[in-house]
Amino acid sequence: MRIVQLIDSLEMGGAEKMAVNYANALLGSIGFSGLIATRAEGDLKSQLSEKVGYCFLNKKKTFDFNAVRKLKKYCKVNQIEVVHAHSSSYFVAVLTKFIYPKIKVIWHDHNGLSEFITKKETIALKIASFFFSGIIVVNYQLKSWAIRELNCKRVIYLPNFTSVETSIEPQTSLKGIAGKRILCLANLRPQKNHFLLLAIAEKIKENYPEWTFHLVGKDFQDEYSAQIKALIVSKKLENTVFVYGSKNDTTNIINQADIAVLTSDSEGLPVALIEYGLLKKPVVTTNVGEIPLIITDGSNGFIVNRRDSEAFCIHLTKLMNDGTLRTAMGNALYQTISENNSEEAVVEKYLNWLKN
């Protein structure tokens, strides 16, 4: 089997990371594994194995027929059978199928919010889905939505997976006091609800001023980002909450943290949670997406209702006050991730699904 991953960019993000993970993981299991970035390259390119066939389309606009022709040529030269299109990259994949119908297009929905996309976006996706050979989703809610709304009924849920990246040189030094750092690894997007994080930080600061919060993820320099930064100033959290933007040395960053958090309003299965677990970090998270399938409250982490800052603070302070509990929960989460989200298990299920 010859498969190429298609993704809009290689900037740091969950969908982007999974595209790289699939491309790397398939090496040795299939005849050819490739990855194509359609619109932009980025830091994740450095995490792509040299053995993965790579191409950059440099797509400039929605209907960019030069990019389509370039993708067709790549598929033809490399005898690609399956184009695995992540998130919005499905559009260029479907356009390519029109002129090169022998490829099969698989769409991977990472969004976690597909049930809330606009009517215009839904219409485009519904039309495109006539040309999908299958759909991969990151949570069961999205599976129900895809079966109900789209025109491809071969839908499978596959959990995200990742591995600990050890080849990236440490570049980032987190601020604050070692032993008292709380990390949130999430791009600055509304569904990640950094407003909840700031509300928590404000409460924690009252009794634990030495503890600091570290926000690592792509900064889109938009209104949401501006609001977050303005709140940090207005709440006088400049020495409590630090914003770093996109960083490539994720393993190094997580290793510097003592507690990891996710405050999202909506998720699939966040890659960040898997990374936290692989590096044995205790977590507090909201109960969205497939997170409750991973976290058993009080056993391998703490899980609270979304937007419940009070409950979040209660559980966070438990971990802050008890180093033994932090170690135990980090180890328990590592065990859970190792057993249920291993690269080998997911890839085997993926390939069997494609073959059938």
Coordinates of C-alpha atoms in Angstrom, one line a residue:
M1 CA 0.0 0.0 0.0
R2 CA 1.2 3.5 -0.9
I3 CA -0.2 6.3 1.3
V4 CA 0.5 10.1 1.5
Q5 CA -0.6 12.3 4.3
L6 CA -2.0 15.7 3.3
I7 CA -2.1 18.7 5.7
D8 CA -2.4 22.4 5.2
S9 CA 0.7 23.4 7.2
L10 CA 3.4 22.0 9.4
E11 CA 3.0 24.6 12.1
M12 CA 2.6 23.3 15.6
G13 CA -0.9 21.9 16.2
G14 CA -2.8 18.7 16.9
A15 CA -3.9 17.8 13.4
E16 CA -0.5 18.8 12.0
K17 CA 1.3 16.6 14.6
M18 CA -1.0 13.7 13.8
A19 CA -0.2 14.0 10.1
V20 CA 3.5 13.7 10.9
N21 CA 2.9 10.9 13.3
Y22 CA 1.0 8.8 10.7
A23 CA 3.7 9.5 8.0
N24 CA 6.5 8.4 10.4
A25 CA 4.6 5.5 11.9
L26 CA 3.8 3.9 8.5
L27 CA 7.4 3.6 7.5
G28 CA 8.3 0.0 7.2
S29 CA 4.6 -1.1 7.3
I30 CA 3.7 -0.1 3.8
G31 CA 5.3 0.3 0.4
F32 CA 5.5 4.1 0.5
S33 CA 4.8 6.7 3.1
G34 CA 4.7 10.4 2.2
L35 CA 3.5 13.7 3.5
I36 CA 2.5 16.8 1.6
A37 CA 2.0 20.3 3.1
T38 CA -0.4 22.3 0.9
R39 CA -0.2 25.9 2.2
A40 CA 2.7 26.4 4.6
E41 CA 5.7 24.6 6.1
G42 CA 6.6 25.0 9.8
D43 CA 8.5 23.7 12.8
L44 CA 7.0 20.2 12.6
K45 CA 8.9 19.6 9.3
S46 CA 12.0 18.9 11.5
Q47 CA 10.1 16.0 13.2
L48 CA 9.4 14.3 9.9
S49 CA 11.6 11.2 9.2
E50 CA 14.1 11.6 6.4
K51 CA 12.7 8.4 4.9
V52 CA 9.2 10.0 4.5
G53 CA 8.6 11.3 0.9
Y54 CA 8.0 15.0 1.3
C55 CA 6.5 17.7 -0.9
F56 CA 5.3 21.3 -0.5
L57 CA 2.5 22.5 -2.8
N58 CA 2.8 26.2 -1.9
K59 CA -0.9 26.6 -2.3
K60 CA -1.8 30.3 -2.6
K61 CA -5.6 30.4 -2.9
T62 CA -8.7 28.2 -2.5
F63 CA -8.8 27.2 -6.2
D64 CA -5.1 26.8 -6.9
F65 CA -4.9 24.6 -9.9
N66 CA -1.1 24.7 -10.0
A67 CA -1.2 23.1 -6.5
V68 CA -3.7 20.5 -7.8
R69 CA -1.5 19.7 -10.8
K70 CA 1.5 19.4 -8.5
L71 CA -0.4 17.0 -6.2
K72 CA -1.5 14.9 -9.2
K73 CA 2.1 14.6 -10.5
Y74 CA 3.3 13.6 -7.0
C75 CA 0.7 10.9 -6.8
K76 CA 1.4 9.6 -10.3
V77 CA 5.2 9.5 -9.9
N78 CA 5.0 7.8 -6.5
Q79 CA 2.1 5.5 -7.5
I80 CA 0.0 6.8 -4.5
E81 CA -3.1 4.7 -3.8
V82 CA -4.5 6.6 -0.8
V83 CA -4.5 10.4 0.0
H84 CA -5.1 10.7 3.7
A85 CA -6.4 14.3 4.0
H86 CA -6.3 15.9 7.4
S87 CA -8.8 18.6 8.4
S88 CA -9.5 21.2 5.6
S89 CA -6.9 19.8 3.2
Y90 CA -9.7 17.5 1.9
F91 CA -10.6 20.2 -0.6
V92 CA -7.4 20.0 -2.7
A93 CA -7.5 16.2 -2.4
V94 CA -11.0 16.1 -3.9
L95 CA -10.0 18.5 -6.7
T96 CA -7.1 16.3 -7.5
K97 CA -9.3 13.2 -7.6
F98 CA -11.4 14.9 -10.3
I99 CA -8.3 14.8 -12.7
Y100 CA -6.7 11.7 -11.2
P101 CA -9.6 9.4 -10.2
K102 CA -7.5 6.4 -9.3
I103 CA -6.6 7.8 -5.9
K104 CA -8.8 7.2 -2.9
V105 CA -9.4 10.1 -0.6
I106 CA -9.6 9.5 3.2
W107 CA -10.7 12.4 5.3
H108 CA -9.5 12.7 8.9
D109 CA -11.6 15.1 11.0
H110 CA -9.6 16.4 13.9
N111 CA -11.7 19.5 14.5
G112 CA -13.7 18.5 17.5
L113 CA -16.3 21.1 16.4
S114 CA -17.5 19.8 13.1
E115 CA -21.1 19.8 14.4
F116 CA -20.8 23.5 14.8
I117 CA -19.3 24.6 11.4
T118 CA -21.1 27.2 9.3
K119 CA -23.8 26.3 6.8
K120 CA -21.5 27.3 3.9
E121 CA -18.8 25.1 5.2
T122 CA -21.2 22.2 5.8
I123 CA -22.5 22.4 2.2
A124 CA -18.9 22.3 0.8
L125 CA -18.0 19.3 3.0
K126 CA -21.2 17.4 2.1
I127 CA -20.5 17.8 -1.6
A128 CA -16.8 16.7 -1.1
S129 CA -17.8 13.7 1.0
F130 CA -19.4 12.1 -2.1
F131 CA -15.8 11.5 -3.2
F132 CA -14.4 10.2 0.1
S133 CA -13.6 6.5 0.4
G134 CA -13.6 6.7 4.2
I135 CA -13.7 9.1 7.1
I136 CA -11.6 9.0 10.3
V137 CA -12.8 10.8 13.4
V138 CA -11.3 11.7 16.7
N139 CA -14.3 11.2 18.9
Y140 CA -17.6 9.3 18.9
Q141 CA -19.7 12.5 18.7
L142 CA -18.0 13.3 15.4
K143 CA -18.6 9.8 14.2
S144 CA -22.4 10.1 14.8
W145 CA -22.3 13.6 13.1
A146 CA -20.4 12.3 10.0
I147 CA -22.7 9.3 9.5
R148 CA -25.8 11.5 9.9
E149 CA -24.7 14.5 7.8
L150 CA -22.1 13.4 5.2
N151 CA -22.3 11.2 2.1
C152 CA -19.7 8.6 3.1
K153 CA -20.8 6.0 5.6
R154 CA -17.4 4.2 6.0
V155 CA -16.6 6.1 9.2
I156 CA -14.1 4.9 11.9
Y157 CA -13.0 6.3 15.2
L158 CA -9.2 6.0 15.7
P159 CA -7.6 7.5 18.9
N160 CA -4.7 9.8 18.5
F161 CA -1.3 8.5 19.2
T162 CA 2.2 10.1 19.5
S163 CA 5.7 9.3 20.6
V164 CA 8.2 11.1 22.8
E165 CA 10.3 13.4 20.6
T166 CA 14.0 13.1 21.6
S167 CA 15.8 14.4 18.6
I168 CA 14.9 18.1 19.0
E169 CA 17.5 20.2 20.9
P170 CA 16.2 21.9 24.0
Q171 CA 15.5 25.6 23.1
T172 CA 12.9 26.8 25.5
S173 CA 13.4 27.7 29.2
L174 CA 10.2 28.1 31.1
K175 CA 10.0 31.1 33.5
G176 CA 9.1 30.9 37.1
I177 CA 10.3 28.7 39.9
A178 CA 11.3 25.1 39.1
G179 CA 9.0 22.7 40.9
K180 CA 6.1 25.2 40.7
R181 CA 5.1 25.3 37.1
I182 CA 1.8 24.5 35.4
L183 CA 1.7 23.9 31.7
C184 CA -1.1 24.3 29.1
L185 CA 0.0 23.0 25.7
A186 CA -2.7 24.4 23.4
N187 CA -2.8 26.7 20.4
L188 CA -4.5 30.1 21.2
R189 CA -7.9 29.2 19.8
P190 CA -11.3 29.9 21.3
Q191 CA -12.2 26.2 21.8
K192 CA -9.2 25.8 24.1
N193 CA -10.8 28.4 26.4
H194 CA -7.7 30.2 27.8
F195 CA -10.2 32.5 29.6
L196 CA -10.9 29.7 32.0
L197 CA -7.2 29.2 32.5
L198 CA -6.8 32.9 33.4
A199 CA -9.7 32.7 35.9
I200 CA -8.0 29.8 37.5
A201 CA -4.6 31.5 37.6
E202 CA -6.2 34.6 39.2
K203 CA -7.6 32.4 42.0
I204 CA -4.5 30.4 42.5
K205 CA -2.3 33.5 42.7
E206 CA -4.2 34.6 45.9
N207 CA -2.9 31.7 48.0
Y208 CA 0.0 30.4 45.9
P209 CA 1.7 33.4 44.3
E210 CA 4.9 31.4 43.6
W211 CA 3.2 29.0 41.2
T212 CA 3.2 30.0 37.5
F213 CA 1.2 29.1 34.4
H214 CA 2.8 28.6 31.0
L215 CA 0.8 28.8 27.8
V216 CA 2.6 27.2 24.9
G217 CA 0.9 27.0 21.5
K218 CA 0.5 28.9 18.2
D219 CA -0.4 32.6 18.6
F220 CA -2.5 33.6 15.7
Q221 CA -2.2 37.3 16.6
D222 CA -6.0 37.7 16.3
E223 CA -8.7 39.1 18.5
Y224 CA -8.8 36.1 20.8
S225 CA -5.0 36.4 21.4
A226 CA -5.3 40.1 22.0
Q227 CA -8.1 39.5 24.6
I228 CA -6.0 36.9 26.4
K229 CA -3.0 39.2 26.6
A230 CA -5.1 42.2 27.7
L231 CA -6.6 40.1 30.5
I232 CA -3.2 39.1 31.7
V233 CA -2.4 42.7 32.1
S234 CA -5.7 43.9 33.5
K235 CA -5.7 41.0 36.1
K236 CA -2.1 41.8 37.0
L237 CA -1.0 38.3 36.1
E238 CA 2.2 39.4 34.2
N239 CA 4.4 37.5 36.7
T240 CA 2.0 34.5 37.0
V241 CA 1.0 33.7 33.4
F242 CA 3.5 33.5 30.5
V243 CA 2.7 33.2 26.8
Y244 CA 5.4 31.6 24.6
G245 CA 3.8 31.0 21.2
S246 CA 4.6 28.0 19.1
K247 CA 7.6 25.9 20.2
N248 CA 9.2 22.9 18.6
D249 CA 10.9 21.3 21.7
T250 CA 7.7 20.0 23.2
T251 CA 9.4 17.2 25.2
N252 CA 11.8 19.6 26.8
I253 CA 8.9 22.0 27.7
I254 CA 6.8 19.3 29.3
N255 CA 9.7 18.0 31.3
Q256 CA 10.1 21.4 32.9
A257 CA 6.5 21.4 34.1
D258 CA 5.2 19.9 37.3
I259 CA 1.4 19.8 36.5
A260 CA -0.2 19.9 33.0
V261 CA -3.7 21.2 32.3
L262 CA -6.3 21.5 29.5
T263 CA -9.2 23.9 29.9
S264 CA -10.9 23.2 26.6
D265 CA -14.6 23.7 25.7
S266 CA -14.3 21.2 22.9
E267 CA -11.8 18.5 21.9
G268 CA -11.3 15.4 20.0
L269 CA -8.6 13.5 21.7
P270 CA -5.9 16.1 22.3
V271 CA -2.4 15.0 21.3
A272 CA -1.2 17.2 24.2
L273 CA -2.9 14.8 26.7
I274 CA -1.1 11.9 25.3
E275 CA 2.2 13.7 25.4
Y276 CA 1.5 14.7 29.1
G277 CA 0.9 11.0 29.8
L278 CA 4.0 9.7 28.0
L279 CA 6.1 12.0 30.1
K280 CA 4.3 11.1 33.3
K281 CA 2.8 14.4 34.2
P282 CA -0.2 14.7 36.5
V283 CA -3.2 16.4 34.8
V284 CA -6.3 18.4 35.5
T285 CA -8.6 18.7 32.4
T286 CA -12.2 19.4 31.4
N287 CA -14.5 16.5 30.5
V288 CA -14.8 17.2 26.7
G289 CA -14.4 15.0 23.6
E290 CA -12.8 11.7 24.3
I291 CA -10.8 12.9 27.3
P292 CA -13.2 10.9 29.7
L293 CA -12.1 7.7 27.9
I294 CA -8.6 8.4 29.0
I295 CA -8.9 10.1 32.4
T296 CA -10.5 8.3 35.3
D297 CA -11.1 11.1 37.9
G298 CA -9.0 10.7 40.9
S299 CA -7.1 7.7 39.5
N300 CA -4.9 8.8 36.7
G301 CA -5.8 12.5 36.7
F302 CA -8.6 14.9 37.7
I303 CA -11.4 15.8 35.3
V304 CA -14.0 18.5 35.8
N305 CA -17.0 20.0 34.0
R306 CA -16.0 22.5 31.3
R307 CA -16.0 26.1 32.5
D308 CA -16.1 25.0 36.2
S309 CA -13.2 27.1 37.5
E310 CA -14.0 26.4 41.2
A311 CA -13.7 22.6 40.8
F312 CA -10.7 23.0 38.6
C313 CA -8.9 25.1 41.3
I314 CA -9.8 22.5 44.0
H315 CA -8.2 19.7 42.1
L316 CA -5.3 21.7 41.0
T317 CA -4.4 22.7 44.5
K318 CA -4.5 19.1 45.6
L319 CA -1.8 18.3 43.1
M320 CA 0.2 21.5 44.0
N321 CA 0.2 20.5 47.7
D322 CA 1.1 16.8 47.3
G323 CA 4.2 15.8 45.4
T324 CA 3.5 12.1 46.1
L325 CA 0.1 12.4 44.5
R326 CA 1.6 14.1 41.5
T327 CA 4.0 11.3 40.9
A328 CA 1.4 8.6 41.4
M329 CA -1.1 10.2 39.0
G330 CA 1.6 10.8 36.4
N331 CA 2.7 7.2 36.5
A332 CA -0.9 6.0 36.3
L333 CA -1.6 8.2 33.2
Y334 CA 1.6 6.9 31.6
Q335 CA 0.3 3.3 32.1
T336 CA -3.1 4.2 30.6
I337 CA -1.6 5.9 27.5
S338 CA 0.9 3.0 27.0
E339 CA -1.9 0.4 27.0
N340 CA -4.5 2.2 25.0
N341 CA -2.9 4.8 22.7
S342 CA 0.1 3.0 21.4
E343 CA 1.3 3.7 17.9
E344 CA 1.4 0.0 17.0
A345 CA -2.2 -0.7 17.9
V346 CA -3.7 2.3 16.1
V347 CA -1.6 1.8 13.0
E348 CA -2.7 -1.9 12.8
K349 CA -6.3 -0.9 13.1
Y350 CA -5.9 1.8 10.5
L351 CA -4.3 -0.4 7.9
N352 CA -6.8 -3.2 8.4
W353 CA -9.6 -0.7 7.9
L354 CA -8.0 0.6 4.7
K355 CA -7.5 -3.0 3.3
N356 CA -11.1 -3.9 4.0

